[in-house]
Short mmCIF file of C-alpha atoms in Angstrom, two decimals:
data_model
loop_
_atom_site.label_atom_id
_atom_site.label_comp_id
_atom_site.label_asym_id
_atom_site.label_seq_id
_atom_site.Cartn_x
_atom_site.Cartn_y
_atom_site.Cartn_z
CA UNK C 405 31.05 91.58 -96.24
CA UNK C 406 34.38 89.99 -95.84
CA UNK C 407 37.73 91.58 -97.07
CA UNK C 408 40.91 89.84 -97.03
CA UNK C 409 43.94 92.35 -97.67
CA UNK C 410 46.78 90.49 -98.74
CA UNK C 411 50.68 92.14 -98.39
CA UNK C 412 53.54 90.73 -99.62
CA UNK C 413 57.62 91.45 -99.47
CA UNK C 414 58.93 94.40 -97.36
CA UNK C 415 55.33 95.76 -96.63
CA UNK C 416 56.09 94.82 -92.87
CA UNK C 417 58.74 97.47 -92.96
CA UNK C 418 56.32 100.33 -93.67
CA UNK C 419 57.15 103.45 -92.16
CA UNK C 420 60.53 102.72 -91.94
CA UNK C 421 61.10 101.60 -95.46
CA UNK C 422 62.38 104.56 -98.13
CA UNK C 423 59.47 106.75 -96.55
CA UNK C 424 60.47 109.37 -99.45
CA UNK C 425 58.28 106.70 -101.56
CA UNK C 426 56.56 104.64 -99.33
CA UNK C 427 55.30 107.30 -96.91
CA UNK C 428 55.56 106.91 -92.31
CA UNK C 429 52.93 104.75 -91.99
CA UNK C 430 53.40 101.90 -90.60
CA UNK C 431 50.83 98.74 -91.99
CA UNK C 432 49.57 98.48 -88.20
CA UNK C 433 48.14 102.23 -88.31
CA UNK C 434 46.77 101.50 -91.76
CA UNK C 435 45.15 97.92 -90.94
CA UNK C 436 44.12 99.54 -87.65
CA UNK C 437 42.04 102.89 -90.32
CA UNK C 438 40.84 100.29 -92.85
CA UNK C 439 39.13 97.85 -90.04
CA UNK C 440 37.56 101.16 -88.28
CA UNK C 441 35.97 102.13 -91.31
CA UNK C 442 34.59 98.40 -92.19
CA UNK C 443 33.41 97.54 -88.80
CA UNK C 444 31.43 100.85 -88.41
CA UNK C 445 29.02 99.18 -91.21
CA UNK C 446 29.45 95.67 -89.77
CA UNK C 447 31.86 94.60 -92.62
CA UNK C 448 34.79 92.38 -91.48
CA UNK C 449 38.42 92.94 -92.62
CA UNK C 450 41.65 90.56 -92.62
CA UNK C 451 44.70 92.32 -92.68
CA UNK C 452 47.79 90.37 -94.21
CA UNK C 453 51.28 90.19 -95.02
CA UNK C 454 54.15 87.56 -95.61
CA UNK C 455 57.41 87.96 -97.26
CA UNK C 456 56.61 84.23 -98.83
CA UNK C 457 55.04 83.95 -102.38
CA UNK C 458 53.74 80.29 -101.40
CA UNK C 459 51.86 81.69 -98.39
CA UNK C 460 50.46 84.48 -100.06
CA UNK C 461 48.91 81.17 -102.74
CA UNK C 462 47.62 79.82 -99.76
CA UNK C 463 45.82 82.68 -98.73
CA UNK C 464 44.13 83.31 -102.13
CA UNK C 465 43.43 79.80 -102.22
CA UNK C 466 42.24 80.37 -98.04
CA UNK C 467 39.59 82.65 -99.22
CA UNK C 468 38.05 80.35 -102.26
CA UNK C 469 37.01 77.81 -99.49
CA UNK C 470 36.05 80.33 -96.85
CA UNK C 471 34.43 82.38 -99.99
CA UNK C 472 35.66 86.05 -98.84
CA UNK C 473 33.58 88.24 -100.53
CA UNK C 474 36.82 90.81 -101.77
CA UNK C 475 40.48 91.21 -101.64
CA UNK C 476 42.93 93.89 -101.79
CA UNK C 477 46.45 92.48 -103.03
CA UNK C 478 49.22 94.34 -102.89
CA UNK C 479 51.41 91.96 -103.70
CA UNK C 480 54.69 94.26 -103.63
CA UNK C 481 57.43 93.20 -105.80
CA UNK C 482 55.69 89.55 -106.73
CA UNK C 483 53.30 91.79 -109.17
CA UNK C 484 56.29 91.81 -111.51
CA UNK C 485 57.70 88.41 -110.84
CA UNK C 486 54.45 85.59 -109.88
CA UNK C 487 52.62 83.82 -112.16
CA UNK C 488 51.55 81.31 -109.34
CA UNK C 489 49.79 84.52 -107.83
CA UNK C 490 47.89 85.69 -111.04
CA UNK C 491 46.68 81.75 -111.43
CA UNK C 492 45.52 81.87 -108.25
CA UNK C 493 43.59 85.20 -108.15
CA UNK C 494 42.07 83.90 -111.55
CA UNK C 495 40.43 80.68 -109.67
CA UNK C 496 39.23 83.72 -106.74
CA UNK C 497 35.69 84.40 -107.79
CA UNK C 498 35.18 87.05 -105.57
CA UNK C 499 36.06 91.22 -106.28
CA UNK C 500 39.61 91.85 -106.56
CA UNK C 501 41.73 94.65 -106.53
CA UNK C 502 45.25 95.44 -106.78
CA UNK C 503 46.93 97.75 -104.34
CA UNK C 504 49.93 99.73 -104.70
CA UNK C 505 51.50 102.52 -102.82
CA UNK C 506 53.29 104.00 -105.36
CA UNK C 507 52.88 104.47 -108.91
CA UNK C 508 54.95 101.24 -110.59
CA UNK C 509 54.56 102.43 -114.40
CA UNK C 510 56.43 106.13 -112.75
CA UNK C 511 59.04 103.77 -111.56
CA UNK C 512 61.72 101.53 -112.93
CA UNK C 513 61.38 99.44 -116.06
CA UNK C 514 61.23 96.34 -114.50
CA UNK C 515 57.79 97.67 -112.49
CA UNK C 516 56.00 98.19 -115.36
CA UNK C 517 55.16 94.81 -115.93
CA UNK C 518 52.37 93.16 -113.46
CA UNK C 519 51.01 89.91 -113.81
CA UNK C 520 48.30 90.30 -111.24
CA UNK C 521 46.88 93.24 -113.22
CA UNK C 522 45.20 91.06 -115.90
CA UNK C 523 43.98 89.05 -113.10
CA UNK C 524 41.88 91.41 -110.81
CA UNK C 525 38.57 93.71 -111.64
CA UNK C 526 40.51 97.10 -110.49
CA UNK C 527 43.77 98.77 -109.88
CA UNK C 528 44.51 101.30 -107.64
CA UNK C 529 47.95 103.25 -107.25
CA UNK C 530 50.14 105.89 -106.75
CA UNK C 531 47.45 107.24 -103.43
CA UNK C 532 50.25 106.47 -100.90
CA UNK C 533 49.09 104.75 -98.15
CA UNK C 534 45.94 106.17 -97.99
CA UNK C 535 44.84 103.72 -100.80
CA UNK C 536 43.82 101.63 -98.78
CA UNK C 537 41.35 103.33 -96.97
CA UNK C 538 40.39 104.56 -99.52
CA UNK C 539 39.54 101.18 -101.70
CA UNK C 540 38.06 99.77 -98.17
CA UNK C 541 35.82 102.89 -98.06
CA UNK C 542 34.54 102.62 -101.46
CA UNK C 543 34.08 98.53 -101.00
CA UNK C 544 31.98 98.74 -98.07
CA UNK C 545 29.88 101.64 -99.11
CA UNK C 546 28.57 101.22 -102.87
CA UNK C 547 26.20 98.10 -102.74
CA UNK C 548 26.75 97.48 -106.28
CA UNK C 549 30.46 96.54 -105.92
CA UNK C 550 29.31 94.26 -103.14
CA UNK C 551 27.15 92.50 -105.31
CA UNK C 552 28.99 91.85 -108.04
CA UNK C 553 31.64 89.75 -105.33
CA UNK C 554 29.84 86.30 -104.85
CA UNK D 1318 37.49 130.20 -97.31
CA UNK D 1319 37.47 129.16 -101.13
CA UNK D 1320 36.75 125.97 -102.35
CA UNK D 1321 39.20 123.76 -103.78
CA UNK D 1322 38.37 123.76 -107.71
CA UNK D 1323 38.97 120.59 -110.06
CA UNK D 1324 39.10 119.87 -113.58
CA UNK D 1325 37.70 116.31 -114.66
CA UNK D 1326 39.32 115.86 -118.36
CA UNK D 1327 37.78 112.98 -120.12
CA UNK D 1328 39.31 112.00 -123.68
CA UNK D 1329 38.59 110.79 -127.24
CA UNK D 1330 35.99 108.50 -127.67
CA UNK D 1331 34.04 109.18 -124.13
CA UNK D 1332 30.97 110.86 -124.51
CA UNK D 1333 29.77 106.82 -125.91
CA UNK D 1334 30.40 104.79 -123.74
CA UNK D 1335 28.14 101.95 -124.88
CA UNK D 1336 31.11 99.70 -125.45
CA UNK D 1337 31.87 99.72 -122.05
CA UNK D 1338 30.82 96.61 -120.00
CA UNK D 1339 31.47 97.77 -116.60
CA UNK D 1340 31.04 97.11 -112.78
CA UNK D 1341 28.30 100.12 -111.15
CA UNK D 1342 26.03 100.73 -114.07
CA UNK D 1343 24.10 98.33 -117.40
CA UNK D 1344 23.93 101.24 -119.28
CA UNK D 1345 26.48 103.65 -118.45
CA UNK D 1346 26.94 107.51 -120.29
CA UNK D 1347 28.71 110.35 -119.51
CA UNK D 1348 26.35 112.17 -117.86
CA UNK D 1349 25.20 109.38 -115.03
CA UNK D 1350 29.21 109.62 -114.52
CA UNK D 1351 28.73 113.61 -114.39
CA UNK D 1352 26.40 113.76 -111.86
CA UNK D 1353 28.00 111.02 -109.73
CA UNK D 1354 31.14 112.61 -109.77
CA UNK D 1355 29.30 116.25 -109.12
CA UNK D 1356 27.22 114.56 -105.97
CA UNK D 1357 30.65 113.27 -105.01
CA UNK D 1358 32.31 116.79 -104.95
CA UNK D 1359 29.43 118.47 -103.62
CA UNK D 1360 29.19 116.63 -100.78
CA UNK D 1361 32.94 117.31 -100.14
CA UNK D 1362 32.91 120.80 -100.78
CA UNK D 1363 34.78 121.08 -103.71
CA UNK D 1364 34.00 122.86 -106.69
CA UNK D 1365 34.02 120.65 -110.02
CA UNK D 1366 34.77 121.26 -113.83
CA UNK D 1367 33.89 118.29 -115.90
CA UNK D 1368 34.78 118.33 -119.90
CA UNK D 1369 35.07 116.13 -122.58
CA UNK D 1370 37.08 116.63 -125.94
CA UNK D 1371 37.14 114.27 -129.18
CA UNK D 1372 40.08 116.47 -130.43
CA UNK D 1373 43.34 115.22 -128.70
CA UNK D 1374 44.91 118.44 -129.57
CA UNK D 1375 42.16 120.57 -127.84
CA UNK D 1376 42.65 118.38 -124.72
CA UNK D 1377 46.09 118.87 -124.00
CA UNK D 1378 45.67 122.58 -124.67
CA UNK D 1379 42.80 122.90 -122.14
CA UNK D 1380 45.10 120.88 -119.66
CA UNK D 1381 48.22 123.15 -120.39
CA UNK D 1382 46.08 126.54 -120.46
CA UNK D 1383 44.25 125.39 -117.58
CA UNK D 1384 46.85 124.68 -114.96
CA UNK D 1385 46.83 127.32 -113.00
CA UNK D 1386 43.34 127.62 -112.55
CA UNK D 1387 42.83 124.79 -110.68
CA UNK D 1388 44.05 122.61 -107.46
CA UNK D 1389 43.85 119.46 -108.79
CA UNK D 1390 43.38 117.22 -111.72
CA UNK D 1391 41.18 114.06 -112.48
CA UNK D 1392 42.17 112.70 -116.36
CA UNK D 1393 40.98 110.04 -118.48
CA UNK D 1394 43.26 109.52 -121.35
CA UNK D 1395 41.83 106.75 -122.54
CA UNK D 1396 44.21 104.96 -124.49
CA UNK D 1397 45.33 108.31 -126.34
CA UNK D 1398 48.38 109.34 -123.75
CA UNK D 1399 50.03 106.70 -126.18
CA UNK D 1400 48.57 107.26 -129.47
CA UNK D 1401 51.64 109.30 -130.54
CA UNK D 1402 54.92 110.04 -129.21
CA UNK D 1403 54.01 113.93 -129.55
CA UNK D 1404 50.99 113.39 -127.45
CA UNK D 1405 53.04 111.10 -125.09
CA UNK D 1406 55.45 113.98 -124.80
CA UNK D 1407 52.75 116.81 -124.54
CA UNK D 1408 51.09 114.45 -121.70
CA UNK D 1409 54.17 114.18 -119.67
CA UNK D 1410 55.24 117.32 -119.94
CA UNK D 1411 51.78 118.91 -118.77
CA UNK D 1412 51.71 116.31 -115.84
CA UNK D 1413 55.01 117.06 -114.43
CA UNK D 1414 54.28 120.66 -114.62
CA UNK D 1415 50.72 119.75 -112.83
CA UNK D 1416 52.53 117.62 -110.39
CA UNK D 1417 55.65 119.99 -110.01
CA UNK D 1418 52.94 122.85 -108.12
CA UNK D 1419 52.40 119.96 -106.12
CA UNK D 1420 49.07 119.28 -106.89
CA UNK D 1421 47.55 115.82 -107.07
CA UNK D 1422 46.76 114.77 -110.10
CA UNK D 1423 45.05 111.24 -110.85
CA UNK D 1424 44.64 109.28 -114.01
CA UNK D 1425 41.10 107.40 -114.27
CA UNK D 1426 39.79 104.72 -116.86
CA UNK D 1427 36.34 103.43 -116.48
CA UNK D 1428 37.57 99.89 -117.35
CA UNK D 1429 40.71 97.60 -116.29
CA UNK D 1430 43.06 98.71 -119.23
CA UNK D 1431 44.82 95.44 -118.23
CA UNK D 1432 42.52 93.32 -119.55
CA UNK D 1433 43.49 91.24 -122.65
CA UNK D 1434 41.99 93.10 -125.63
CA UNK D 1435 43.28 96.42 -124.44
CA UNK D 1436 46.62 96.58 -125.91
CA UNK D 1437 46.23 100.48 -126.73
CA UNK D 1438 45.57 101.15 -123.17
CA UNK D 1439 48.84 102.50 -121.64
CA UNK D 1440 49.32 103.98 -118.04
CA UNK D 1441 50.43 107.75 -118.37
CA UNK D 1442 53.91 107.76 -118.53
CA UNK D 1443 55.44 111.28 -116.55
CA UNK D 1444 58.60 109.68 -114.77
CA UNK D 1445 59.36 111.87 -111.72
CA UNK D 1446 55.69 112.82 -111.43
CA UNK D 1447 53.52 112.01 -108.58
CA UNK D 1448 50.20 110.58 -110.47
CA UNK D 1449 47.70 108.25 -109.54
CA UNK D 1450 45.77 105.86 -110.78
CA UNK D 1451 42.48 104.12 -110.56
CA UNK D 1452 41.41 101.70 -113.31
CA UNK D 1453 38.08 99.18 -113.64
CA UNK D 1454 35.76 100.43 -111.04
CA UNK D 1455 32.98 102.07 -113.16
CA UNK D 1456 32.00 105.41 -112.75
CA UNK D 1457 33.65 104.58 -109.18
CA UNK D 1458 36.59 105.22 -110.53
CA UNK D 1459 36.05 109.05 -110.66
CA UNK D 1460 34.60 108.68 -106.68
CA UNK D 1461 37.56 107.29 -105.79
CA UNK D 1462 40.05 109.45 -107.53
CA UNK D 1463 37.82 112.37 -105.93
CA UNK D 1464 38.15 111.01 -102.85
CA UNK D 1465 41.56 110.90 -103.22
CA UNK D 1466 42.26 114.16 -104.46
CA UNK D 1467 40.66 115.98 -101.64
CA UNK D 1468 42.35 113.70 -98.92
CA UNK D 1469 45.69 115.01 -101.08
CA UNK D 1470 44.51 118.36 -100.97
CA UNK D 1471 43.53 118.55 -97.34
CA UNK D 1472 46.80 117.20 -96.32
CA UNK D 1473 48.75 119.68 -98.37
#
């Protein structure tokens, strides 16, 4: 199985970034966790992360032609804001799942709003930056999720 | 050592869940997600309460009555945390009390409440809280709130 995990604005400054909400980690330790616990089954993931809405399209788009079986957006503060993103996830065939850190609808007004939400099979938040792990985990391990990405 | 103990709270409308076209399972009911979710805690070592309540009145009173009698909290409103801004209130107020003890507390839904046709289907609303939230993964939802939970608790 093949997992791209896509990260958008700011997630490069993990760690360092209002750790009060976004925790110490930095996204090297937690790319570093999730492609331990993928590997150990012989699944492959594909950590990302760009500060560019366009590039994070042409990664979506990357993983239609290269037909990557899953991926985990966290999109960051384009969830509220890109509509280029959600029509992109919707041509994605594959399982999708949104990521976040935090909790956005615990947040400010202007969180509670996500257009990628509509757009993916599952949402996951609010599970710090353990989420992840914890989504890659659950991916690799229950065949039936696997076989309902193409 | 004791075991870590938590409550599963499932709301209004869940012991059918025919209507629900989910990822995991063709013919999904509360009791395949029962045993899943007791498998899941067994193997973990934590000790597992699972209810169900039609009456949204009885729910939040088991929640409130409940609190200290358990580490964490696994809750699936369904789309009921908004049915009624009493209920909305009684919800947040329970959850920040959960979530001021600093234990985790995690809200579940079997399906993606996003999706359109779903306009009931609110997120939990406790501002200040510390709540998670897994939505649209099946009876995987509850795995991976459990999962969560005990990370949580193990850290704490």
């Amino acid at each position: 199985m093949n997992i791209y995990v896509i990260n958008g604005p700011n997630i490069n400054l993990l760690g360092t970034r209002e750790p009060e909400i976004y925790g110490k980690e930095t996204l090297e330790s937690i790319s570093k966790k999730c492609i331990e616990i993928a590997s150990k089954d012989g699944h492959d993931v594909t950590f990302m992360q760009s500060n560019y809405e366009g590039e994070i399209v042409d990664w979506i788009q990357n993983a239609i032609t290269k037909k990557v079986d899953a991926i985990v957006i966290n999109a960051a503060a384009y969830t509220h804001t890109s509509i280029a993103i959600h029509d992109a996830l919707k041509s994605y065939s594959g399982y999708k799942v949104e990521l976040h850190i935090s909790n956005p609808h615990l947040r400010e007004t202007f969180r509670h709003i996500s257009y990628i939400s509509s757009a993916v099979d599952t949402i996951v938040a609010g599970l710090g930056t353990d989420g992840y792990s914890h989504v890659i985990e659950l991916l690799v391990r229950f065949p039936v999720l696997q076989n309902k990405a193409k | 050592m004791n075991s870590n103990k938590i409550l599963i709270l499932n709301g209004p409308g869940l012991a059918d869940l025919s209507n629900c076209n989910e990822i995991g399972h063709d013919n999904l009911t509360l009791d395949i997600v029962q045993e899943k979710c007791s498998e899941t805690c067994k193997i973990l070592g934590l000790e597992m309460d699972f209810r169900q309540k039609d009456d949204e009145a009885e729910l939040l009173r088991v929640l409130i009555d409940d609190i200290d009698s358990f580490d964490a909290f696994i809750i699936n409103p369904v789309g009921h945390s908004h049915s009624s801004s009493i209920n909305q209130d009684m919800y947040s107020s329970a959850i920040n009390k959960i979530s001021g003890q600093n234990k985790p507390v995690i809200e579940v839904h079997i399906e993606n409440i996003f999706r359109q046709g779903k306009k009931n289907h609110k997120p939990l609303q406790a501002l200040g809280s510390s709540v998670g939230f897994v939505s649209g993964l099946g009876m995987y939802s509850y795995v991976l709130a459990i999962n969560a939970v005990n990370k949580q608790l193990n850290n704490n």
